Amino acid sequence: MVSYVNLVIYFCLVVLFAIITLFIAKLIRFRDPNFDPVKLQPYECGEDPVGDAWAKFPVSFYLIALVFVLFDVEVAFIFPWILALPKLGLIAFIEMFIFLFILFLGWIYAFKKGALKWERNQ
Amino acid sequence: MPWSEIGISLVKIALVLFLVLTLVAYLTLAERRISAFIQDRLGPNRVGPFGLLQPLADGLKLIFKEDIIPERANKILYVMAPAFSFITAIIALAVIPIGGGFSTSLFGLLKEPTFIKFQIADINVGLLYVFAIGSLSVYGVVLGGWASNSKYSLLGGLRSAAQMISYELPLGLSILGVVLIAGSLKLGDIVQAQAKLWFVFPQILGFLVFLVSSFAETNRLPFDLPEAEPEIVAGYHTEYSSMKFAMFFMAEYTHMIVASSLIVSLFLGGWYLLPYFGWFGIDIVKYWFLPPLVFIGKVFLILFLFIWVRWTLPRFRYDQIMNLGWKVLFPLAVINIIVTSAVIVFI
């Protein structure tokens, strides 16, 4: 329990540090007396910004996120297994081998479907 | 929980924060100096002896800079993102053990000697904690990129999110061999299991996968696509200025420190000096200050490797990064688990 209390104290102090730093910066930062509102434009190499940045982006990013969630859950399953493996022995090994084999099939499926593909040929 | 213990933890926490923030500041100087030497330049050497006060000057400059929040940005998230990024980077350090610890009665203040660990929180799920916090760090970057409402920032944030989650899988899988041999998720136990032999030798494949993935997780070259200067200006922190920019910067360097300490404590024997035989007879209970020195020395070497790689290798293309993560490192990490567990079960 002591460790978790330490962790909470540490967490609070770090958060406090971040907030205080930002607050001090806010207090003593430079304020331009001749502030030009054009500074508030998003940076687009000096041109006037075209349209909104919150627009469409490639669907590949969604696919990667989906595949990641899938495989990350598998990794979460492997952690307890690997700690118990020396006690459970061969049966646990074979079970996990089957599990990893199915995972591997899923990986091949994602591969074949092009979810991991980034090259565009237009 | 007695007050003395809280007092000791507060001192430890203050020390860790101070050390890490100083190290982050001097890491920026080291990066600039080493890059200068690699490119046959001198680098910043005017502020103080050998440029040693340069980080201080940079910090002061950044804190006094004009702070601009773009008018179309989401203000709350825009302000939160750098702080979030920094916090998630630095709280991962809580479970890193830099040494065994020592017994002291604090010069007679306490009735009986207490054992003080060189670690803030020695929790059972240490390794899982580090990975949980590490996964959170993607939020700071992606929120910063999205909230800026700038196209370069958005692209940087998206790239970063996809890259970091892709490399988290090999990162998580590559350490499982170490966990299997050590039989514990406590980082202290894992280091102690390397007394006879560093894990880099039985786990060489896991080590390589972990090393490459941690370069990608920290957004360092050759994987720094999230902030690839020639394409997307500065990526997710294009719109940031003043202290908020400095926070992103500090977060990046803190990530490097976390990654280096993880590499050292998981694969390079933590506070053991040589790959074999532990401390070959030196009484580390008596000379308790030796292990932290060895640990920090190794972390410095890995940090130097990070900087060296950055100024030596060119940047990958984005599809190459994704292919490396999903089609090379992920299968390699799975093969590593299968081989390691087979060896443990059958021998």
XYZ file of C-alpha atoms in Angstrom:
469
model
C 0.000 0.000 0.000
C 2.848 2.373 0.893
C 4.048 2.252 -2.716
C 0.657 3.274 -4.039
C 0.489 6.195 -1.614
C 3.904 7.273 -2.892
C 2.636 6.946 -6.429
C -0.352 9.187 -5.680
C 1.867 11.798 -4.008
C 4.244 11.727 -6.958
C 1.382 12.029 -9.412
C -0.101 15.028 -7.571
C 3.267 16.779 -7.355
C 3.950 16.302 -11.073
C 0.517 17.649 -12.002
C 1.076 20.584 -9.658
C 4.472 21.231 -11.210
C 3.013 21.295 -14.722
C 0.168 23.619 -13.734
C 2.446 25.983 -11.805
C 4.927 26.151 -14.667
C 2.213 27.023 -17.168
C 0.716 29.535 -14.733
C 4.038 31.307 -14.124
C 4.632 31.404 -17.867
C 1.199 32.967 -18.280
C 2.001 35.625 -15.678
C 5.388 36.753 -16.942
C 5.132 36.145 -20.672
C 5.763 38.925 -23.149
C 2.699 40.827 -24.340
C 3.094 42.577 -27.659
C 1.711 46.146 -27.417
C 1.225 46.284 -31.201
C -0.356 42.857 -31.445
C -1.201 41.925 -35.004
C -4.234 39.611 -35.176
C -2.730 37.889 -38.205
C -0.517 36.062 -35.734
C -3.557 34.108 -34.610
C -3.916 32.452 -38.016
C -2.816 28.838 -38.259
C 0.573 28.482 -39.898
C 0.426 27.632 -43.577
C 3.807 28.793 -44.844
C 2.722 32.441 -44.977
C -0.333 31.937 -47.176
C -3.849 32.616 -45.958
C -5.150 29.349 -44.489
C -7.413 27.418 -46.846
C -10.470 25.870 -45.256
C -10.687 24.140 -41.913
C -8.030 21.714 -40.700
C -10.649 19.441 -39.113
C -11.380 17.739 -42.396
C -11.249 14.233 -43.802
C -8.123 12.160 -43.459
C -7.135 8.773 -44.912
C -9.109 5.778 -43.713
C -5.877 3.817 -43.215
C -5.484 5.487 -39.815
C -8.835 4.079 -38.649
C -7.861 0.633 -39.905
C -4.562 0.732 -38.046
C -6.379 1.772 -34.870
C -8.873 -1.105 -35.240
C -6.173 -3.698 -35.867
C -4.219 -2.297 -32.936
C -7.132 -2.676 -30.514
C -7.545 -6.269 -31.629
C -3.917 -7.244 -31.132
C -3.439 -5.209 -27.977
C -6.171 -7.213 -26.272
C -4.272 -10.364 -27.222
C -1.134 -8.946 -25.620
C -3.148 -8.278 -22.460
C -4.050 -11.991 -22.420
C -0.444 -13.079 -22.820
C 0.821 -11.219 -19.711
C -0.923 -13.360 -17.051
C -0.204 -16.485 -19.073
C 3.513 -15.836 -19.179
C 3.683 -15.354 -15.396
C 1.826 -18.621 -14.767
C 3.635 -20.641 -17.428
C 6.440 -22.125 -15.256
C 3.793 -23.565 -12.898
C 1.290 -24.740 -15.500
C 3.809 -26.313 -17.855
C 3.114 -28.078 -21.129
C -0.690 -27.760 -21.262
C -0.560 -23.981 -20.914
C 2.130 -23.857 -23.560
C 0.047 -25.837 -26.074
C -3.046 -23.768 -25.318
C -1.180 -20.551 -25.877
C 0.390 -21.962 -29.002
C -3.106 -22.489 -30.429
C -4.064 -18.987 -29.308
C -1.010 -17.462 -30.955
C -1.705 -19.495 -34.091
C -5.194 -17.982 -34.346
C -3.631 -14.566 -33.716
C -1.223 -15.283 -36.541
C -4.131 -16.198 -38.843
C -5.763 -12.890 -37.946
C -2.537 -11.105 -38.777
C -2.369 -12.836 -42.177
C -6.011 -11.898 -42.803
C -5.316 -8.232 -42.034
C -2.232 -8.449 -44.219
C -4.123 -9.940 -47.184
C -7.026 -7.509 -46.844
C -4.568 -4.642 -47.112
C -5.260 -3.141 -43.670
C -1.523 -2.791 -43.131
C -0.930 -1.367 -46.569
C 0.199 2.228 -46.949
C 1.269 2.504 -50.553
C -1.349 4.214 -52.678
C -1.483 3.487 -56.382
C -3.697 6.027 -58.016
C 1.721 4.826 7.451
C 4.031 6.796 9.736
C 4.927 10.385 8.977
C 8.606 9.553 8.626
C 7.839 7.363 5.618
C 5.859 10.130 3.937
C 8.724 12.499 4.641
C 11.214 10.098 3.081
C 9.028 9.641 0.004
C 8.644 13.400 -0.374
C 12.410 13.822 -0.285
C 12.805 11.019 -2.812
C 10.174 12.506 -5.105
C 11.720 15.963 -4.914
C 15.109 14.462 -5.704
C 13.785 12.495 -8.667
C 11.942 15.490 -10.089
C 14.981 17.717 -9.661
C 17.349 15.180 -11.213
C 15.085 14.365 -14.134
C 14.340 17.976 -14.988
C 18.027 18.874 -14.802
C 18.873 15.865 -16.911
C 16.235 16.865 -19.468
C 17.686 20.364 -19.650
C 21.223 19.111 -20.098
C 20.094 16.472 -22.573
C 19.040 19.261 -24.910
C 22.502 20.763 -24.547
C 24.139 17.361 -25.049
C 22.054 16.816 -28.154
C 23.155 20.117 -29.648
C 26.799 19.724 -28.688
C 27.085 16.123 -29.882
C 25.275 16.897 -33.123
C 27.698 19.782 -33.604
C 30.705 17.551 -33.057
C 29.296 14.914 -35.413
C 28.860 17.578 -38.083
C 32.284 19.140 -37.356
C 30.839 22.291 -35.767
C 31.262 23.674 -32.264
C 27.701 24.001 -31.051
C 26.530 26.385 -28.296
C 29.599 27.214 -26.195
C 29.151 30.865 -25.268
C 26.803 30.833 -22.262
C 28.905 29.852 -19.297
C 31.898 27.520 -19.403
C 31.582 25.115 -22.368
C 28.033 26.379 -22.864
C 26.939 24.735 -19.618
C 24.452 27.492 -18.787
C 22.785 27.264 -22.195
C 19.786 25.188 -20.931
C 19.113 27.865 -18.301
C 19.207 30.595 -20.947
C 16.902 28.557 -23.195
C 14.459 28.014 -20.360
C 14.379 31.685 -19.447
C 13.955 32.666 -23.067
C 11.065 30.253 -23.548
C 9.238 31.295 -20.403
C 9.357 34.980 -21.423
C 8.228 34.359 -25.003
C 4.939 35.598 -26.353
C 2.298 32.898 -26.081
C 0.012 32.548 -29.079
C -3.161 30.488 -29.091
C -4.532 30.240 -32.642
C -8.001 31.751 -32.882
C -9.626 28.672 -34.396
C -8.050 26.251 -31.919
C -9.923 24.338 -29.244
C -8.586 26.421 -26.345
C -9.039 23.980 -23.459
C -7.474 21.012 -25.214
C -4.812 23.245 -26.696
C -3.643 24.289 -23.234
C -4.097 20.840 -21.716
C -2.203 18.839 -24.327
C 1.382 19.888 -23.489
C 0.797 19.497 -19.766
C -0.762 16.078 -20.352
C 2.130 15.051 -22.546
C 4.660 16.119 -19.943
C 2.824 14.547 -16.986
C 2.401 11.168 -18.664
C 6.051 11.181 -19.671
C 7.388 11.911 -16.213
C 5.135 9.756 -14.014
C 6.384 6.613 -15.735
C 9.660 7.128 -13.902
C 8.077 6.336 -10.539
C 8.715 2.600 -10.760
C 12.234 2.620 -12.196
C 14.684 1.242 -9.601
C 18.092 2.860 -9.915
C 19.663 0.791 -7.171
C 18.964 -1.642 -4.346
C 18.661 0.809 -1.495
C 20.274 1.324 1.870
C 19.494 1.170 5.566
C 19.691 4.282 7.622
C 18.340 5.716 10.829
C 18.697 9.255 9.438
C 21.539 10.181 11.857
C 19.611 8.900 14.855
C 16.326 10.644 14.069
C 14.456 7.338 13.762
C 14.441 4.713 16.493
C 15.287 1.780 14.257
C 17.045 1.820 10.866
C 14.691 1.909 7.902
C 15.460 0.507 4.497
C 15.206 3.213 1.832
C 14.741 1.998 -1.712
C 16.117 3.864 -4.694
C 12.677 3.854 -6.241
C 9.564 5.899 -5.627
C 6.970 3.153 -5.787
C 7.887 -0.516 -5.749
C 4.577 -1.864 -7.038
C 3.893 -5.453 -8.107
C 2.719 -4.488 -11.566
C 5.642 -2.143 -12.238
C 6.176 -3.123 -15.828
C 2.468 -3.010 -16.658
C 2.319 0.432 -15.038
C 5.114 1.702 -17.275
C 3.357 0.395 -20.358
C -0.023 1.752 -19.310
C 1.460 5.205 -18.804
C 3.445 4.868 -22.008
C 0.243 4.211 -23.930
C -1.309 7.350 -22.450
C 1.458 9.498 -23.884
C -0.050 9.239 -27.359
C -3.012 11.319 -26.131
C -0.912 14.400 -25.412
C 0.501 14.362 -28.913
C -2.732 13.630 -30.739
C -4.727 16.149 -28.677
C -2.113 18.816 -29.295
C -2.165 18.068 -33.004
C -5.937 18.088 -33.247
C -6.643 21.062 -30.978
C -4.313 23.391 -32.908
C -6.655 23.310 -35.899
C -3.745 23.533 -38.267
C -3.203 21.095 -41.105
C 0.414 20.371 -40.284
C -0.416 19.756 -36.644
C -3.267 17.441 -37.520
C -1.094 15.424 -39.878
C 1.659 15.215 -37.284
C -0.759 14.119 -34.594
C -2.330 11.461 -36.796
C 0.984 10.084 -37.916
C 2.193 10.026 -34.368
C -0.889 8.199 -33.125
C -0.654 5.543 -35.837
C 3.069 5.106 -35.337
C 2.963 4.926 -31.564
C 0.151 2.404 -31.388
C 1.790 0.315 -34.088
C 5.058 0.086 -32.211
C 3.423 -0.466 -28.869
C 2.603 -4.043 -29.881
C 6.190 -5.143 -30.568
C 7.281 -3.145 -27.520
C 4.854 -5.004 -25.263
C 5.522 -8.390 -26.827
C 9.311 -8.133 -26.808
C 9.537 -7.826 -23.027
C 7.479 -10.965 -22.401
C 10.574 -13.143 -22.745
C 12.229 -11.147 -19.964
C 9.122 -11.424 -17.784
C 9.076 -15.185 -18.362
C 12.707 -15.686 -17.319
C 12.489 -13.331 -14.341
C 9.026 -14.590 -13.311
C 7.913 -11.188 -12.065
C 6.605 -7.852 -13.267
C 8.450 -5.947 -10.541
C 11.326 -4.069 -12.090
C 13.486 -4.622 -8.992
C 13.009 -8.385 -9.245
C 13.775 -8.314 -12.949
C 17.060 -6.532 -12.318
C 17.955 -8.933 -9.517
C 17.279 -11.881 -11.817
C 20.097 -10.596 -14.004
C 22.744 -10.976 -11.303
C 24.235 -14.022 -13.032
C 23.681 -13.018 -16.631
C 22.225 -9.954 -18.342
C 19.025 -10.664 -20.248
C 20.457 -9.152 -23.410
C 22.244 -12.468 -24.103
C 19.383 -14.993 -23.825
C 16.927 -12.384 -25.184
C 18.931 -10.844 -27.990
C 15.979 -10.873 -30.397
C 13.695 -9.318 -27.788
C 16.347 -6.719 -27.060
C 16.657 -5.685 -30.689
C 12.890 -5.464 -31.150
C 12.587 -3.467 -27.927
C 15.384 -1.096 -28.912
C 13.910 -0.341 -32.340
C 10.391 0.011 -30.937
C 11.505 2.375 -28.222
C 13.127 4.588 -30.835
C 9.762 4.671 -32.601
C 7.816 5.216 -29.373
C 9.948 8.211 -28.430
C 9.489 9.724 -31.921
C 13.224 9.847 -32.455
C 14.987 9.599 -35.745
C 14.945 7.414 -37.827
C 11.253 7.304 -36.808
C 10.512 10.989 -36.246
C 7.824 11.214 -38.913
C 5.404 12.961 -36.500
C 7.631 16.030 -36.670
C 9.364 15.548 -39.989
C 10.579 19.073 -40.681
C 10.791 19.024 -44.488
C 7.217 17.740 -44.885
C 5.043 18.984 -42.049
C 7.027 21.859 -40.502
C 7.145 20.657 -36.891
C 4.264 18.194 -36.766
C 1.982 18.297 -33.755
C 3.695 21.296 -32.114
C 3.736 23.578 -35.154
C 1.344 26.061 -33.533
C 2.812 25.931 -30.053
C 4.982 28.644 -28.585
C 6.453 29.731 -25.269
C 6.252 27.378 -22.285
C 3.741 25.082 -23.973
C 6.265 24.293 -26.657
C 8.896 23.767 -23.972
C 6.591 21.255 -22.273
C 6.317 19.171 -25.433
C 10.074 19.375 -25.739
C 10.593 18.281 -22.141
C 8.113 15.447 -22.614
C 10.074 14.176 -25.592
C 13.345 14.134 -23.691
C 11.736 12.604 -20.616
C 10.463 9.835 -22.870
C 14.024 9.218 -23.933
C 15.098 8.934 -20.304
C 12.254 6.522 -19.509
C 13.048 4.404 -22.563
C 16.752 4.319 -21.708
C 16.126 3.330 -18.097
C 13.759 0.598 -19.275
C 16.334 -0.754 -21.713
C 18.951 -0.732 -18.974
C 16.811 -2.347 -16.305
C 15.196 -4.960 -18.552
C 18.071 -6.047 -20.729
C 21.363 -4.497 -19.678
C 21.487 -5.723 -16.123
C 20.198 -2.652 -14.308
C 22.687 -1.803 -11.576
C 25.005 -4.775 -12.181
C 28.342 -3.656 -13.488
C 29.379 -6.611 -15.644
C 27.328 -9.010 -17.779
C 28.293 -11.934 -15.512
C 28.713 -12.636 -11.806
C 26.842 -9.632 -10.441
C 29.102 -7.643 -8.124
C 31.865 -10.287 -7.858
C 32.103 -9.993 -4.105
C 31.758 -6.242 -3.555
C 29.402 -5.720 -0.647
C 26.745 -3.477 -2.182
C 24.919 -3.183 1.134
C 27.970 -1.390 2.494
C 28.830 0.492 -0.694
C 25.193 1.308 -1.445
C 26.068 4.270 -3.653
C 27.762 2.123 -6.322
C 24.617 0.580 -7.922
C 22.933 3.947 -8.676
C 26.151 5.219 -10.228
C 26.397 2.177 -12.475
C 22.724 2.438 -13.420
C 22.940 6.135 -14.258
C 26.162 5.592 -16.190
C 24.446 2.968 -18.341
C 21.446 5.250 -18.880
C 23.836 7.956 -20.095
C 25.374 5.529 -22.570
C 21.950 4.604 -23.980
C 21.009 8.298 -24.169
C 24.193 8.889 -26.119
C 23.152 6.056 -28.446
C 19.800 7.812 -28.995
C 21.557 11.044 -29.942
C 24.198 9.283 -32.024
C 21.551 7.436 -34.042
C 19.595 10.622 -34.583
C 22.527 12.411 -36.190
C 23.716 9.413 -38.185
C 20.704 7.813 -39.852
C 18.314 9.360 -42.374
C 14.555 9.360 -41.831
C 12.365 6.485 -43.023
C 9.382 6.945 -45.292
C 6.016 6.510 -43.592
C 5.043 3.271 -45.341
C 8.459 1.860 -44.508
C 7.866 2.614 -40.820
C 4.467 0.940 -40.816
C 5.810 -2.065 -42.729
C 8.703 -2.438 -40.321
C 6.384 -2.311 -37.327
C 3.637 -4.615 -38.522
C 5.402 -6.967 -40.906
C 8.826 -7.382 -39.328
C 8.945 -6.462 -35.637
C 5.526 -7.861 -34.658
C 6.167 -11.383 -36.060
C 9.708 -11.334 -34.668
C 8.392 -10.514 -31.196
C 5.815 -13.335 -31.391
C 8.511 -15.786 -32.524
C 10.641 -14.635 -29.606
C 7.836 -15.448 -27.143
C 7.204 -18.873 -28.649
C 10.879 -19.837 -28.643
C 11.483 -18.531 -25.113
C 8.424 -20.232 -23.649
C 9.294 -23.486 -25.461
C 12.788 -23.394 -23.969
C 11.382 -22.719 -20.483
C 8.770 -25.484 -20.742
C 10.842 -28.210 -22.349
C 14.194 -27.694 -20.617
